[in-house]
mmCIF file as gemmi writes it, N, C-alpha and C atoms, coordinates in Angstrom:
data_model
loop_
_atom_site.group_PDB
_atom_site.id
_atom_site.type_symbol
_atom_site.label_atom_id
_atom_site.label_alt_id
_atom_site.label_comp_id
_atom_site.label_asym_id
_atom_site.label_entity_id
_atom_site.label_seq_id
_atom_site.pdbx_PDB_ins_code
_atom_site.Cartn_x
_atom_site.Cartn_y
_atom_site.Cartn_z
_atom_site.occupancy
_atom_site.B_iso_or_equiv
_atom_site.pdbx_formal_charge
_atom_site.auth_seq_id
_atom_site.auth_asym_id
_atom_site.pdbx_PDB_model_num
ATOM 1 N N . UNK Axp A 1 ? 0.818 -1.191 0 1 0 ? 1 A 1
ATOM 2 C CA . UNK Axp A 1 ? 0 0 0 1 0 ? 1 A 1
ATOM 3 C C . UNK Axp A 1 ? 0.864 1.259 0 1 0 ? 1 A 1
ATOM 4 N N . UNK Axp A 2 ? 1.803 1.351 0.686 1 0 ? 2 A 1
ATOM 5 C CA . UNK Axp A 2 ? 2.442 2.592 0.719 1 0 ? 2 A 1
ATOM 6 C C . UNK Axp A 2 ? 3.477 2.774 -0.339 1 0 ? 2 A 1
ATOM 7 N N . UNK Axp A 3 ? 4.017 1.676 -1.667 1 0 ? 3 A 1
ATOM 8 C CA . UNK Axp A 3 ? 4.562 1.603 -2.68 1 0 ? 3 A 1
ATOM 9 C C . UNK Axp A 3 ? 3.224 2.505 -3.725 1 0 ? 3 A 1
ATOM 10 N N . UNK Axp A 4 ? 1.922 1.847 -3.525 1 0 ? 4 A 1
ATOM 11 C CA . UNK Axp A 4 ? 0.938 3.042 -4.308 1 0 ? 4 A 1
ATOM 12 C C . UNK Axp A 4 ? 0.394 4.083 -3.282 1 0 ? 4 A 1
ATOM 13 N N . UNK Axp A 5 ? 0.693 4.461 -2.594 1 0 ? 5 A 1
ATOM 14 C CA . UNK Axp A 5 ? 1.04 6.169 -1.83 1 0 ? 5 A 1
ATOM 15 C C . UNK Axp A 5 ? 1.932 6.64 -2.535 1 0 ? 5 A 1
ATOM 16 N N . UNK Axp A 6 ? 2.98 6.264 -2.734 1 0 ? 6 A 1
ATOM 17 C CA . UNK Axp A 6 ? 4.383 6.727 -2.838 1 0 ? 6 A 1
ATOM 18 C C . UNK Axp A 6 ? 4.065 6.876 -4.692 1 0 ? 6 A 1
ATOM 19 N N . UNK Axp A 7 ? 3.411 6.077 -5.771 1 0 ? 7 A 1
ATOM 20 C CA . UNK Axp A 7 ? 3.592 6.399 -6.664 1 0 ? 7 A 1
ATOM 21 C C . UNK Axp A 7 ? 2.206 7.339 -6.874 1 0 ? 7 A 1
ATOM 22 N N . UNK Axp A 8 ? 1.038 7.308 -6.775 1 0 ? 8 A 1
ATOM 23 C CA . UNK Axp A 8 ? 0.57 8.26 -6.714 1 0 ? 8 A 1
ATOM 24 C C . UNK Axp A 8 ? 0.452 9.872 -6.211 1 0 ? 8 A 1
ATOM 25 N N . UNK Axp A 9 ? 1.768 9.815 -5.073 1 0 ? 9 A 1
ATOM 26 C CA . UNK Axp A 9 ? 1.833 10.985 -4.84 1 0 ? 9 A 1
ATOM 27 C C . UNK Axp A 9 ? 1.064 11.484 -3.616 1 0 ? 9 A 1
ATOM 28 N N . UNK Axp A 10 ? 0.666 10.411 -2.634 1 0 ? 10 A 1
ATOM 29 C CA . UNK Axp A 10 ? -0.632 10.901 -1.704 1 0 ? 10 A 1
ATOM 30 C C . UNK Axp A 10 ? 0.319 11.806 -0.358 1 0 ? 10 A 1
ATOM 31 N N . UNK Axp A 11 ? -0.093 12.698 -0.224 1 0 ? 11 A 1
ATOM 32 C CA . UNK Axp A 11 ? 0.889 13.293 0.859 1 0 ? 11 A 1
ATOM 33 C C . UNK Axp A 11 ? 0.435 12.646 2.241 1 0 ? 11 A 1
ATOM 34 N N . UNK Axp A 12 ? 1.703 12.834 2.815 1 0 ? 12 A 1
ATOM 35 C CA . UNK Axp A 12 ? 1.613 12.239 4.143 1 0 ? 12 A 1
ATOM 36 C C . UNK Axp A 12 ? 1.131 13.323 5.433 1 0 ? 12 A 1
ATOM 37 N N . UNK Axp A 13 ? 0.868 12.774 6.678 1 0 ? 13 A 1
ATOM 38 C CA . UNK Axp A 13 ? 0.243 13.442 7.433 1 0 ? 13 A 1
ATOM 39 C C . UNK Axp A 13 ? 0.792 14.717 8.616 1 0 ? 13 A 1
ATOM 40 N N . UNK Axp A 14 ? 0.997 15.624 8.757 1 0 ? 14 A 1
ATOM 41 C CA . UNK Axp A 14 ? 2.546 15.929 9.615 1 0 ? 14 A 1
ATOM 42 C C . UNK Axp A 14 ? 3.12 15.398 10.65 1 0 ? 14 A 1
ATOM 43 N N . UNK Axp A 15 ? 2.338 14.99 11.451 1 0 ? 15 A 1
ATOM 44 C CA . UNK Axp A 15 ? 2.436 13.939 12.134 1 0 ? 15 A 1
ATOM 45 C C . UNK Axp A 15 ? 3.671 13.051 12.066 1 0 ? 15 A 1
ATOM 46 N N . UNK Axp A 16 ? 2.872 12.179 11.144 1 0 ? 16 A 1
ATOM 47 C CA . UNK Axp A 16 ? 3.384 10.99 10.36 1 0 ? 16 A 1
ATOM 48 C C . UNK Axp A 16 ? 4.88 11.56 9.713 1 0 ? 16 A 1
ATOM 49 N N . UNK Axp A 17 ? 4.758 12.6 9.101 1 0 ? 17 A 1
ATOM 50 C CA . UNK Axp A 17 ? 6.47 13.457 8.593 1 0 ? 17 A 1
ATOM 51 C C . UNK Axp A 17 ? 7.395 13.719 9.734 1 0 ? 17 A 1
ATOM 52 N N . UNK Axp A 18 ? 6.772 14.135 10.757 1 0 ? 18 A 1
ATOM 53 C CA . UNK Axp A 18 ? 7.874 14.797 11.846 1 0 ? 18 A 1
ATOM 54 C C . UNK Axp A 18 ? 8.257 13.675 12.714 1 0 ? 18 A 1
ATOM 55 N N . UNK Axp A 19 ? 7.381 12.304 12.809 1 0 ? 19 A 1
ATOM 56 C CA . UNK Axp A 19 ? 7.865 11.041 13.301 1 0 ? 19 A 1
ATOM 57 C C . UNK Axp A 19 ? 8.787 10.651 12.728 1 0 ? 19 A 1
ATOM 58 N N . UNK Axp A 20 ? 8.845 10.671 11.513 1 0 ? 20 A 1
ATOM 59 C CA . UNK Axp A 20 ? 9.73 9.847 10.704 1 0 ? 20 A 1
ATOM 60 C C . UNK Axp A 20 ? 11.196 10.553 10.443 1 0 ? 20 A 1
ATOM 61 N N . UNK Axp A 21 ? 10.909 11.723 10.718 1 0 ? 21 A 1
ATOM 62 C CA . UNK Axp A 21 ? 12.599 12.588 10.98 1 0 ? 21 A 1
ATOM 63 C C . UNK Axp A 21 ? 13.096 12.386 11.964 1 0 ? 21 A 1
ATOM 64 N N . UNK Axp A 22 ? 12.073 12.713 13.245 1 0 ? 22 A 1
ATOM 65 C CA . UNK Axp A 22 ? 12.654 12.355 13.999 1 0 ? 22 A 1
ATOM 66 C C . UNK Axp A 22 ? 13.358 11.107 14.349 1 0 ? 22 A 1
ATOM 67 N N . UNK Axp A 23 ? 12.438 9.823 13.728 1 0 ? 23 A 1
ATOM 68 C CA . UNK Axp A 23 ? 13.494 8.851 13.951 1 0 ? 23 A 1
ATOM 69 C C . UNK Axp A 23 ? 14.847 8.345 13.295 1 0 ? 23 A 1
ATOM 70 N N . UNK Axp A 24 ? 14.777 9.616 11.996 1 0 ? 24 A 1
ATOM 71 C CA . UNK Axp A 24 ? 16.055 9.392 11.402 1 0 ? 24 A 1
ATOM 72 C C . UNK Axp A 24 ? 17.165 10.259 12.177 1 0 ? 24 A 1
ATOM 73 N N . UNK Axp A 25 ? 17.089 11.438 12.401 1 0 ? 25 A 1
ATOM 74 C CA . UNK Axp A 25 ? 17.651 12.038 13.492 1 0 ? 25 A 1
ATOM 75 C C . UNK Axp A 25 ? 18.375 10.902 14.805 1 0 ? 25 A 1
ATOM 76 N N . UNK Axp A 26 ? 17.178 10.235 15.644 1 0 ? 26 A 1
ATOM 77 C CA . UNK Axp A 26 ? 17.73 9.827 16.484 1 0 ? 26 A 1
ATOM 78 C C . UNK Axp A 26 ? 18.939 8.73 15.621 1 0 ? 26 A 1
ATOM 79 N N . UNK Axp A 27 ? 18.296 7.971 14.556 1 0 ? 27 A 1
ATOM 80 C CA . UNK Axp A 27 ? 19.265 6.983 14.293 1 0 ? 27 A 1
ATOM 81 C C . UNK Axp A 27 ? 20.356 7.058 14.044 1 0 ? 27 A 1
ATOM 82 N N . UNK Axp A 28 ? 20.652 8.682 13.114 1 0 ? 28 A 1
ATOM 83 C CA . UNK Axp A 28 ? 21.861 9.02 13.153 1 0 ? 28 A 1
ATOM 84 C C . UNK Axp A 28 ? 22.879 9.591 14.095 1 0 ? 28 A 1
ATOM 85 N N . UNK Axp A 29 ? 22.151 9.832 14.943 1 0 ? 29 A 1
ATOM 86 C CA . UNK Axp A 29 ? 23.097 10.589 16.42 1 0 ? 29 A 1
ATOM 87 C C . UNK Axp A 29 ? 23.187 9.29 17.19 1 0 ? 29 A 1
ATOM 88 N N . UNK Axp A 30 ? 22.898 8.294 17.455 1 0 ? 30 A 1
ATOM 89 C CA . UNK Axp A 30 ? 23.056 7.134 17.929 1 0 ? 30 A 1
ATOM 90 C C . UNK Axp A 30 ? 24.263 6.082 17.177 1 0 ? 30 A 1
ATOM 91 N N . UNK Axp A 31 ? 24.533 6.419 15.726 1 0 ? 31 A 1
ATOM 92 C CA . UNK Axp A 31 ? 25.476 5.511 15.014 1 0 ? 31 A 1
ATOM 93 C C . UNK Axp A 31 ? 26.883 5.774 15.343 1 0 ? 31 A 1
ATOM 94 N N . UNK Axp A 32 ? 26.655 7.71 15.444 1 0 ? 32 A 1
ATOM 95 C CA . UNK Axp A 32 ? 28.305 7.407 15.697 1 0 ? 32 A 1
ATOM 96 C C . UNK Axp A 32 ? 28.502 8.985 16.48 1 0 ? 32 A 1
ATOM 97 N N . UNK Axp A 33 ? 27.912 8.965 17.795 1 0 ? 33 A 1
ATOM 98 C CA . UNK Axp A 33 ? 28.364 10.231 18.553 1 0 ? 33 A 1
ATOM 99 C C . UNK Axp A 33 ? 29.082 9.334 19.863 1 0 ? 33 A 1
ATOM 100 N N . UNK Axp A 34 ? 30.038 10.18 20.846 1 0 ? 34 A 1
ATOM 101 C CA . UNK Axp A 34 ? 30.241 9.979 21.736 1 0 ? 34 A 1
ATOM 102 C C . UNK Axp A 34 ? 29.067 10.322 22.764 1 0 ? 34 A 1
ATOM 103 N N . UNK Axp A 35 ? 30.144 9.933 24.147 1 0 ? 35 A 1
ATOM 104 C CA . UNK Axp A 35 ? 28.643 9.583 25.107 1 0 ? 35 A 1
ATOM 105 C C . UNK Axp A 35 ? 28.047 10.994 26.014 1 0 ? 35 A 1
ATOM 106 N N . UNK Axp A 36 ? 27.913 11.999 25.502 1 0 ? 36 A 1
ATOM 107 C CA . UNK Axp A 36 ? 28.112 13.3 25.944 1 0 ? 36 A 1
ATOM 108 C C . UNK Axp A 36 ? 26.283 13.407 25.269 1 0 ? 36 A 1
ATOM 109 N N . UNK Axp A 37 ? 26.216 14.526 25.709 1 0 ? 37 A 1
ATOM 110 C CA . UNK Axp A 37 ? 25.155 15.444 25.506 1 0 ? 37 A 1
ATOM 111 C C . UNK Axp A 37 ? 24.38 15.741 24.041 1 0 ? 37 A 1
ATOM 112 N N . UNK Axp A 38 ? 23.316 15.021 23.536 1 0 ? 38 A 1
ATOM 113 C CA . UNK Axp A 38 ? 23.172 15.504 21.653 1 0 ? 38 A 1
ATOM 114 C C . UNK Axp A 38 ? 23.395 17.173 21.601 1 0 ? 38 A 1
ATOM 115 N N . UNK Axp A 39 ? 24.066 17.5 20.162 1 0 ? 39 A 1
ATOM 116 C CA . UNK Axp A 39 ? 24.606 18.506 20.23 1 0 ? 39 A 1
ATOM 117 C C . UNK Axp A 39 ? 22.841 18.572 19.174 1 0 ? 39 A 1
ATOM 118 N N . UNK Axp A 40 ? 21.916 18.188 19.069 1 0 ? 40 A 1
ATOM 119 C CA . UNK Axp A 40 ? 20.804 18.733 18.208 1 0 ? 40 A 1
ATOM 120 C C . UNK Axp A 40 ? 19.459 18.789 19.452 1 0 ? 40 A 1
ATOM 121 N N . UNK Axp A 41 ? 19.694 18.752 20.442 1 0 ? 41 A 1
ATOM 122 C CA . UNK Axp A 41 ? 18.626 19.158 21.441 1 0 ? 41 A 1
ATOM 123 C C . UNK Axp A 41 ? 17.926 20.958 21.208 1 0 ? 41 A 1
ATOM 124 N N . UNK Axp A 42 ? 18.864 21.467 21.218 1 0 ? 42 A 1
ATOM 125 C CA . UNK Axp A 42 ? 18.635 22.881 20.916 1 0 ? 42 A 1
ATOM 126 C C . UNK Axp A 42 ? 17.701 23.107 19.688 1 0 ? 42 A 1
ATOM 127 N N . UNK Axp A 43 ? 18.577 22.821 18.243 1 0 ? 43 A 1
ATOM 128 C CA . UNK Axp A 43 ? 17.653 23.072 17.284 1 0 ? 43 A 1
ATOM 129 C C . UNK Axp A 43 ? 16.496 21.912 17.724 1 0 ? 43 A 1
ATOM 130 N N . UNK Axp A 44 ? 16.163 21.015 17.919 1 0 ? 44 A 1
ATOM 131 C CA . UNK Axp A 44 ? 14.935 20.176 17.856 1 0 ? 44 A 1
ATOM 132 C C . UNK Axp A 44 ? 13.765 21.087 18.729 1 0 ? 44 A 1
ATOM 133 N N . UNK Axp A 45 ? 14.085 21.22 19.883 1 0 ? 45 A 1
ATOM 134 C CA . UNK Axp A 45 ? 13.331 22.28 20.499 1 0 ? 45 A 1
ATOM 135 C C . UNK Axp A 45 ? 12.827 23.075 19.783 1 0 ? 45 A 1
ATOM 136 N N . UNK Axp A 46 ? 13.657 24.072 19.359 1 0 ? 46 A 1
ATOM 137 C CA . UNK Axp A 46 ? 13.359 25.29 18.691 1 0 ? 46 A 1
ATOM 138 C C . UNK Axp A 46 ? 12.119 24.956 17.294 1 0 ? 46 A 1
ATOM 139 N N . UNK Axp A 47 ? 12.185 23.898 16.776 1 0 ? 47 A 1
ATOM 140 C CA . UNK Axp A 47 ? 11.552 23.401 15.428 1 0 ? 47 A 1
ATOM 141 C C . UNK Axp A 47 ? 10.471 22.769 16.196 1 0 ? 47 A 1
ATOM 142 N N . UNK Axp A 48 ? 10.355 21.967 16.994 1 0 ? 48 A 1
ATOM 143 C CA . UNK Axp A 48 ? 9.366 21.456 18.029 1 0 ? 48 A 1
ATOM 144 C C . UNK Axp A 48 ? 8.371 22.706 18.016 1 0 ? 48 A 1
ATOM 145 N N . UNK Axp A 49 ? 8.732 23.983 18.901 1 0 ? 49 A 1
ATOM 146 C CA . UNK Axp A 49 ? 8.119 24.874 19.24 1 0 ? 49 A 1
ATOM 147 C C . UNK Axp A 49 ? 7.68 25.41 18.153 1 0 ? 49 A 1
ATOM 148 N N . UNK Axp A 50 ? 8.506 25.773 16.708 1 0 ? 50 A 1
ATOM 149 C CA . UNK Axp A 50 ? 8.01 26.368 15.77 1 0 ? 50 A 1
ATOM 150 C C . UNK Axp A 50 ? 6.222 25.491 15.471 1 0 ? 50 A 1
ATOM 151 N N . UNK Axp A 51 ? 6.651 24.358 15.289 1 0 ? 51 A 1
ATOM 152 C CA . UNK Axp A 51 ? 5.441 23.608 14.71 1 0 ? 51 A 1
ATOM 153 C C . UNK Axp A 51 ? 4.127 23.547 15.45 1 0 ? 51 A 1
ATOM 154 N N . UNK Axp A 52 ? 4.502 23.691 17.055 1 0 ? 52 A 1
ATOM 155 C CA . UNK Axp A 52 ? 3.636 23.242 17.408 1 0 ? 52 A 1
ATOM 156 C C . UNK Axp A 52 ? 2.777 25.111 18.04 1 0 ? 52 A 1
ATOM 157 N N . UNK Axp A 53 ? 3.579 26.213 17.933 1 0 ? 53 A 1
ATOM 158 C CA . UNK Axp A 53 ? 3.165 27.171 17.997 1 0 ? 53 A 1
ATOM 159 C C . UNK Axp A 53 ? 1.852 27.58 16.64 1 0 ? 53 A 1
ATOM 160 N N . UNK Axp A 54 ? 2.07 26.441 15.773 1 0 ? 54 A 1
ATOM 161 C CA . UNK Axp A 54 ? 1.447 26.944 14.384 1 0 ? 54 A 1
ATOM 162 C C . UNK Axp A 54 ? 0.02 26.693 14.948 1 0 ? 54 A 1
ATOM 163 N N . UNK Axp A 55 ? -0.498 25.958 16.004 1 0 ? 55 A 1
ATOM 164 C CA . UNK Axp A 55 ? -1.837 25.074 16.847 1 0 ? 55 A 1
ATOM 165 C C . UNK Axp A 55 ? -1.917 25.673 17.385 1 0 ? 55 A 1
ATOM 166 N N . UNK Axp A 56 ? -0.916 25.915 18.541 1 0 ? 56 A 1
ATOM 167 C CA . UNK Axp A 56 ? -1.456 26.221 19.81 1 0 ? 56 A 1
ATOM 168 C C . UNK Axp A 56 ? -0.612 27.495 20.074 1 0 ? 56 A 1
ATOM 169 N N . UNK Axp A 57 ? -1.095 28.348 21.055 1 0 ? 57 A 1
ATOM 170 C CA . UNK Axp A 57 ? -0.111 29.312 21.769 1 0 ? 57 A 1
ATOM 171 C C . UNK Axp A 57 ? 0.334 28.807 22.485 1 0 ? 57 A 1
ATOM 172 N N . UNK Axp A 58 ? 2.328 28.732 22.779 1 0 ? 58 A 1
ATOM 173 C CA . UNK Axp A 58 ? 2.776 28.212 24.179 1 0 ? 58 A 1
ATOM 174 C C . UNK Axp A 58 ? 4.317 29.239 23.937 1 0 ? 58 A 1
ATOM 175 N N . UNK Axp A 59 ? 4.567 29.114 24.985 1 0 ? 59 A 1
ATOM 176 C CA . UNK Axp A 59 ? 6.254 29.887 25.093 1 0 ? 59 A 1
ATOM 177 C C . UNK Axp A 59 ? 6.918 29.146 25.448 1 0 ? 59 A 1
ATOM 178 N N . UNK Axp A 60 ? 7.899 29.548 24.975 1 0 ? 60 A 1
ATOM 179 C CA . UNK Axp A 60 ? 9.37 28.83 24.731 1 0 ? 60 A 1
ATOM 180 C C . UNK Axp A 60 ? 9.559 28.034 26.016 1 0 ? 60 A 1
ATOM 181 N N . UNK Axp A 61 ? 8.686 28.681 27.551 1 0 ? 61 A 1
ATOM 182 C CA . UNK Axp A 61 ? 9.368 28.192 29.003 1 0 ? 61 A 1
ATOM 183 C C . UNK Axp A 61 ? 8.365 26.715 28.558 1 0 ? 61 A 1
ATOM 184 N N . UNK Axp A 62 ? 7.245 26.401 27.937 1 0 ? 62 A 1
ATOM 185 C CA . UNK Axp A 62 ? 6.203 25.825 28.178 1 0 ? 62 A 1
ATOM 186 C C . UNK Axp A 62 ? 6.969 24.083 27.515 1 0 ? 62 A 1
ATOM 187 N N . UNK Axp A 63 ? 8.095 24.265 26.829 1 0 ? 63 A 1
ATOM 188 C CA . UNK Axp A 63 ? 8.333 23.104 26.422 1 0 ? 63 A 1
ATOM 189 C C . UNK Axp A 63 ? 9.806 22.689 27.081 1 0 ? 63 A 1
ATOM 190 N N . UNK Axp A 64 ? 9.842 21.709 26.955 1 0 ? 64 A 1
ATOM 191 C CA . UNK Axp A 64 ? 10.907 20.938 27.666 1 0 ? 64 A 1
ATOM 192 C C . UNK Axp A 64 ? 11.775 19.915 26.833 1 0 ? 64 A 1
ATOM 193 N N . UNK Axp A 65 ? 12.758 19.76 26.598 1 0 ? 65 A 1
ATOM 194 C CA . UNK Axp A 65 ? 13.55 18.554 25.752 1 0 ? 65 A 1
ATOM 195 C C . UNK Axp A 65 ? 14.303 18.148 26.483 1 0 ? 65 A 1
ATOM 196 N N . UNK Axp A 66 ? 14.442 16.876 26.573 1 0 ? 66 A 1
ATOM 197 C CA . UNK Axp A 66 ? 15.613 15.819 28.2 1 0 ? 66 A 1
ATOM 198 C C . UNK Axp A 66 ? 15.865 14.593 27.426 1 0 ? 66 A 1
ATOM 199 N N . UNK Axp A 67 ? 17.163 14.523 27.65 1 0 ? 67 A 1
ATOM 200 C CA . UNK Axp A 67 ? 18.303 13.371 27.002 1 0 ? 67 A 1
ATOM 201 C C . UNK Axp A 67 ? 18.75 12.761 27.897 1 0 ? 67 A 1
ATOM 202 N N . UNK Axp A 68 ? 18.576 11.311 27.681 1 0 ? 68 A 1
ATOM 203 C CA . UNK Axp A 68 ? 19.334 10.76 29.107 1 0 ? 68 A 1
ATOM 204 C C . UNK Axp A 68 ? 19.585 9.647 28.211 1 0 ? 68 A 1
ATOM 205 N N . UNK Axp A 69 ? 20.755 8.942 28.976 1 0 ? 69 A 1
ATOM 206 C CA . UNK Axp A 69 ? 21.434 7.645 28.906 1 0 ? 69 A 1
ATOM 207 C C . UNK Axp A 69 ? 21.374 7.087 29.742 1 0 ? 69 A 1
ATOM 208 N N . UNK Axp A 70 ? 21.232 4.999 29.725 1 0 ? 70 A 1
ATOM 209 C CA . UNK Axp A 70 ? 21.469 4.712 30.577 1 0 ? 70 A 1
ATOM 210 C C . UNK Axp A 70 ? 21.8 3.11 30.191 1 0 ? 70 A 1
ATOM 211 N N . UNK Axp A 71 ? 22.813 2.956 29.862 1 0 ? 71 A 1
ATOM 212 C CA . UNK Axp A 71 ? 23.906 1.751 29.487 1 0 ? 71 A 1
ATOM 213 C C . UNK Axp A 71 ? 23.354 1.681 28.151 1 0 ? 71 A 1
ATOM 214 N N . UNK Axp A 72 ? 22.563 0.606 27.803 1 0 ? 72 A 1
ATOM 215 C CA . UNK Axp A 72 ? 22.407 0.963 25.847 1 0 ? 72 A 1
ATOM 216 C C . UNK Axp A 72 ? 20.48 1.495 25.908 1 0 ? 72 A 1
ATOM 217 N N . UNK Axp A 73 ? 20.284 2.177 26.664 1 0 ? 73 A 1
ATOM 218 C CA . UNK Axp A 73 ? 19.056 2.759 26.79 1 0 ? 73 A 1
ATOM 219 C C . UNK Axp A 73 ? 19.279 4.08 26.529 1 0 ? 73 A 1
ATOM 220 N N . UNK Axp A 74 ? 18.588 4.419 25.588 1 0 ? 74 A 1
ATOM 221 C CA . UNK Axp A 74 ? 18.574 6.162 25.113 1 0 ? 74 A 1
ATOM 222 C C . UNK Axp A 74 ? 17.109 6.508 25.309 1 0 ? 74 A 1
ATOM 223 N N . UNK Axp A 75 ? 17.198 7.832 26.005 1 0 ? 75 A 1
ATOM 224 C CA . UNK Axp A 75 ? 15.433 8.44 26.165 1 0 ? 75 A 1
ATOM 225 C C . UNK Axp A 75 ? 15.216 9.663 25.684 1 0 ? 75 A 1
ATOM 226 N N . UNK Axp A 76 ? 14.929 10.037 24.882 1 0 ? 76 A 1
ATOM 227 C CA . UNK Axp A 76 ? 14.223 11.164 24.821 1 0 ? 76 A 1
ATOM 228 C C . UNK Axp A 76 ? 12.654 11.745 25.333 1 0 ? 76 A 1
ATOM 229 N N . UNK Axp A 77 ? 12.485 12.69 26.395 1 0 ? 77 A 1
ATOM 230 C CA . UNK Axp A 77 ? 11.225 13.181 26.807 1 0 ? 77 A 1
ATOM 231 C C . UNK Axp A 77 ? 10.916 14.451 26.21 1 0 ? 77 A 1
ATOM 232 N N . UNK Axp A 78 ? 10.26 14.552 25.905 1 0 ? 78 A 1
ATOM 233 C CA . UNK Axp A 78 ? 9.417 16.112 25.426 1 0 ? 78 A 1
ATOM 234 C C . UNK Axp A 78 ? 8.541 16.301 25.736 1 0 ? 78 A 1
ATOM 235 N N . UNK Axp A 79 ? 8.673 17.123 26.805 1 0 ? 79 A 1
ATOM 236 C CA . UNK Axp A 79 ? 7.425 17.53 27.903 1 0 ? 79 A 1
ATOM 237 C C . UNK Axp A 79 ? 6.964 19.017 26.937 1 0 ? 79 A 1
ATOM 238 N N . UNK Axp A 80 ? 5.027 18.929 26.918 1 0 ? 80 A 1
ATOM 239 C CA . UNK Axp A 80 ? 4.601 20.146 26.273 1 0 ? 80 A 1
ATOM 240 C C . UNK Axp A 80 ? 3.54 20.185 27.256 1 0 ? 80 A 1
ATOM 241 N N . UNK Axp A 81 ? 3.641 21.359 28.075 1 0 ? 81 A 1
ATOM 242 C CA . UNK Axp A 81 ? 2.977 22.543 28.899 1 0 ? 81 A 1
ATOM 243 C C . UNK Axp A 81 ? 1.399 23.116 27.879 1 0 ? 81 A 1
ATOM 244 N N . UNK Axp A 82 ? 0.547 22.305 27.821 1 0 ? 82 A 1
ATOM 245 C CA . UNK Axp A 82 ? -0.374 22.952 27.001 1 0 ? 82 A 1
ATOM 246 C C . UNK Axp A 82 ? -0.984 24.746 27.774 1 0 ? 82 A 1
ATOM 247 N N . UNK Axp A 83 ? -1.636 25.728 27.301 1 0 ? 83 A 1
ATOM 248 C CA . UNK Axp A 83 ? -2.305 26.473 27.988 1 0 ? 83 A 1
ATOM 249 C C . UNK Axp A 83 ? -3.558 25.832 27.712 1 0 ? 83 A 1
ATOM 250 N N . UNK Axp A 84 ? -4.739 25.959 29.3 1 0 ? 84 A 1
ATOM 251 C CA . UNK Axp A 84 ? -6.012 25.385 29.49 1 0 ? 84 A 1
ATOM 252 C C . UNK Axp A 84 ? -7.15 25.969 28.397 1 0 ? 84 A 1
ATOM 253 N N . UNK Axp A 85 ? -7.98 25.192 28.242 1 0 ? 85 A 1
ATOM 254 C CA . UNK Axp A 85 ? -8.576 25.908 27.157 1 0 ? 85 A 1
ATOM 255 C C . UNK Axp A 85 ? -10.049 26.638 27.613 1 0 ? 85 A 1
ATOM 256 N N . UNK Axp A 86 ? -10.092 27.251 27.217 1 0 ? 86 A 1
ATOM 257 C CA . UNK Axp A 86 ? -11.324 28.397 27.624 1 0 ? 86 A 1
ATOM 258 C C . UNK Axp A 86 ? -12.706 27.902 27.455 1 0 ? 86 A 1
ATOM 259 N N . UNK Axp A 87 ? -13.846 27.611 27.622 1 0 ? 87 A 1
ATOM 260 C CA . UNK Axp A 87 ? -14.842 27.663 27.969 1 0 ? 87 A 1
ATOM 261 C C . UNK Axp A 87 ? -15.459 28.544 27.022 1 0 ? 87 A 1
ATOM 262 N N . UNK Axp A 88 ? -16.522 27.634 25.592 1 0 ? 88 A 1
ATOM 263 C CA . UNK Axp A 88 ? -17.305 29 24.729 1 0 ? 88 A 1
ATOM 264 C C . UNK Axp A 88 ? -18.106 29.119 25.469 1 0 ? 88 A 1
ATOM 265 N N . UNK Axp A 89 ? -18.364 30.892 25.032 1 0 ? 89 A 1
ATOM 266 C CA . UNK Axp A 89 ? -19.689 31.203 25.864 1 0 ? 89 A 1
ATOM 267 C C . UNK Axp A 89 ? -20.602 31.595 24.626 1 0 ? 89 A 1
C-alpha cells in the first residue's frame, strides 16, 4: 500500500512526517556520537516549538527537551505545557 502512496503521490500526514525525521535524526546521532550530551537538542526544540506554535499558543518556558542515557538505553522526553482551554460562551 504505501509503494501506491508513494507512486501516486498521496501526501503524508505531519504527524506521520515529523515522526519519521525524527526517527532518522535519532538513528543518526546514535550511530556514531560519543557519550556526551546531543549537540541537536537545541535546534529540535526550537523546530518542536516552531510547529507546534502553528496550533497552539505556548512559550518557549512551556516546552521541555531531556536526554538521558542509561547503558544501551537512550530516552528522549518532550514535555509540552499545554495552555487550558477556555470555555465557549
Amino acid at each position: 500500500m504505501s509503494l501506491l502512496s508513494f507512486l501516486l503521490g498521496e501526501k503524508k500526514k505531519t504527524a506521520a512526517v515529523a515522526k519519521e525525521r525524527l526517527q532518522i535524526i535519532l538513528a543518526h546521532e546514535r550511530s556514531g556520537r560519543n557519550a556526551g550530551k546531543p549537540d541537536y537538542l537545541p535546534a529540535l526544540q526550537r523546530e518542536l516549538l516552531d510547529v507546534i506554535s502553528k496550533y497552539v499558543k505556548i512559550n518557549a518556558e512551556d516546552l521541555k527537551v531531556h536526554f538521558e542515557r542509561q547503558d544501551d538505553l537512550e530516552v528522549l522526553a518532550v514535555k509540552i505545557e499545554l495552555p487550558e482551554a477556555t470555555a465557549a460562551k
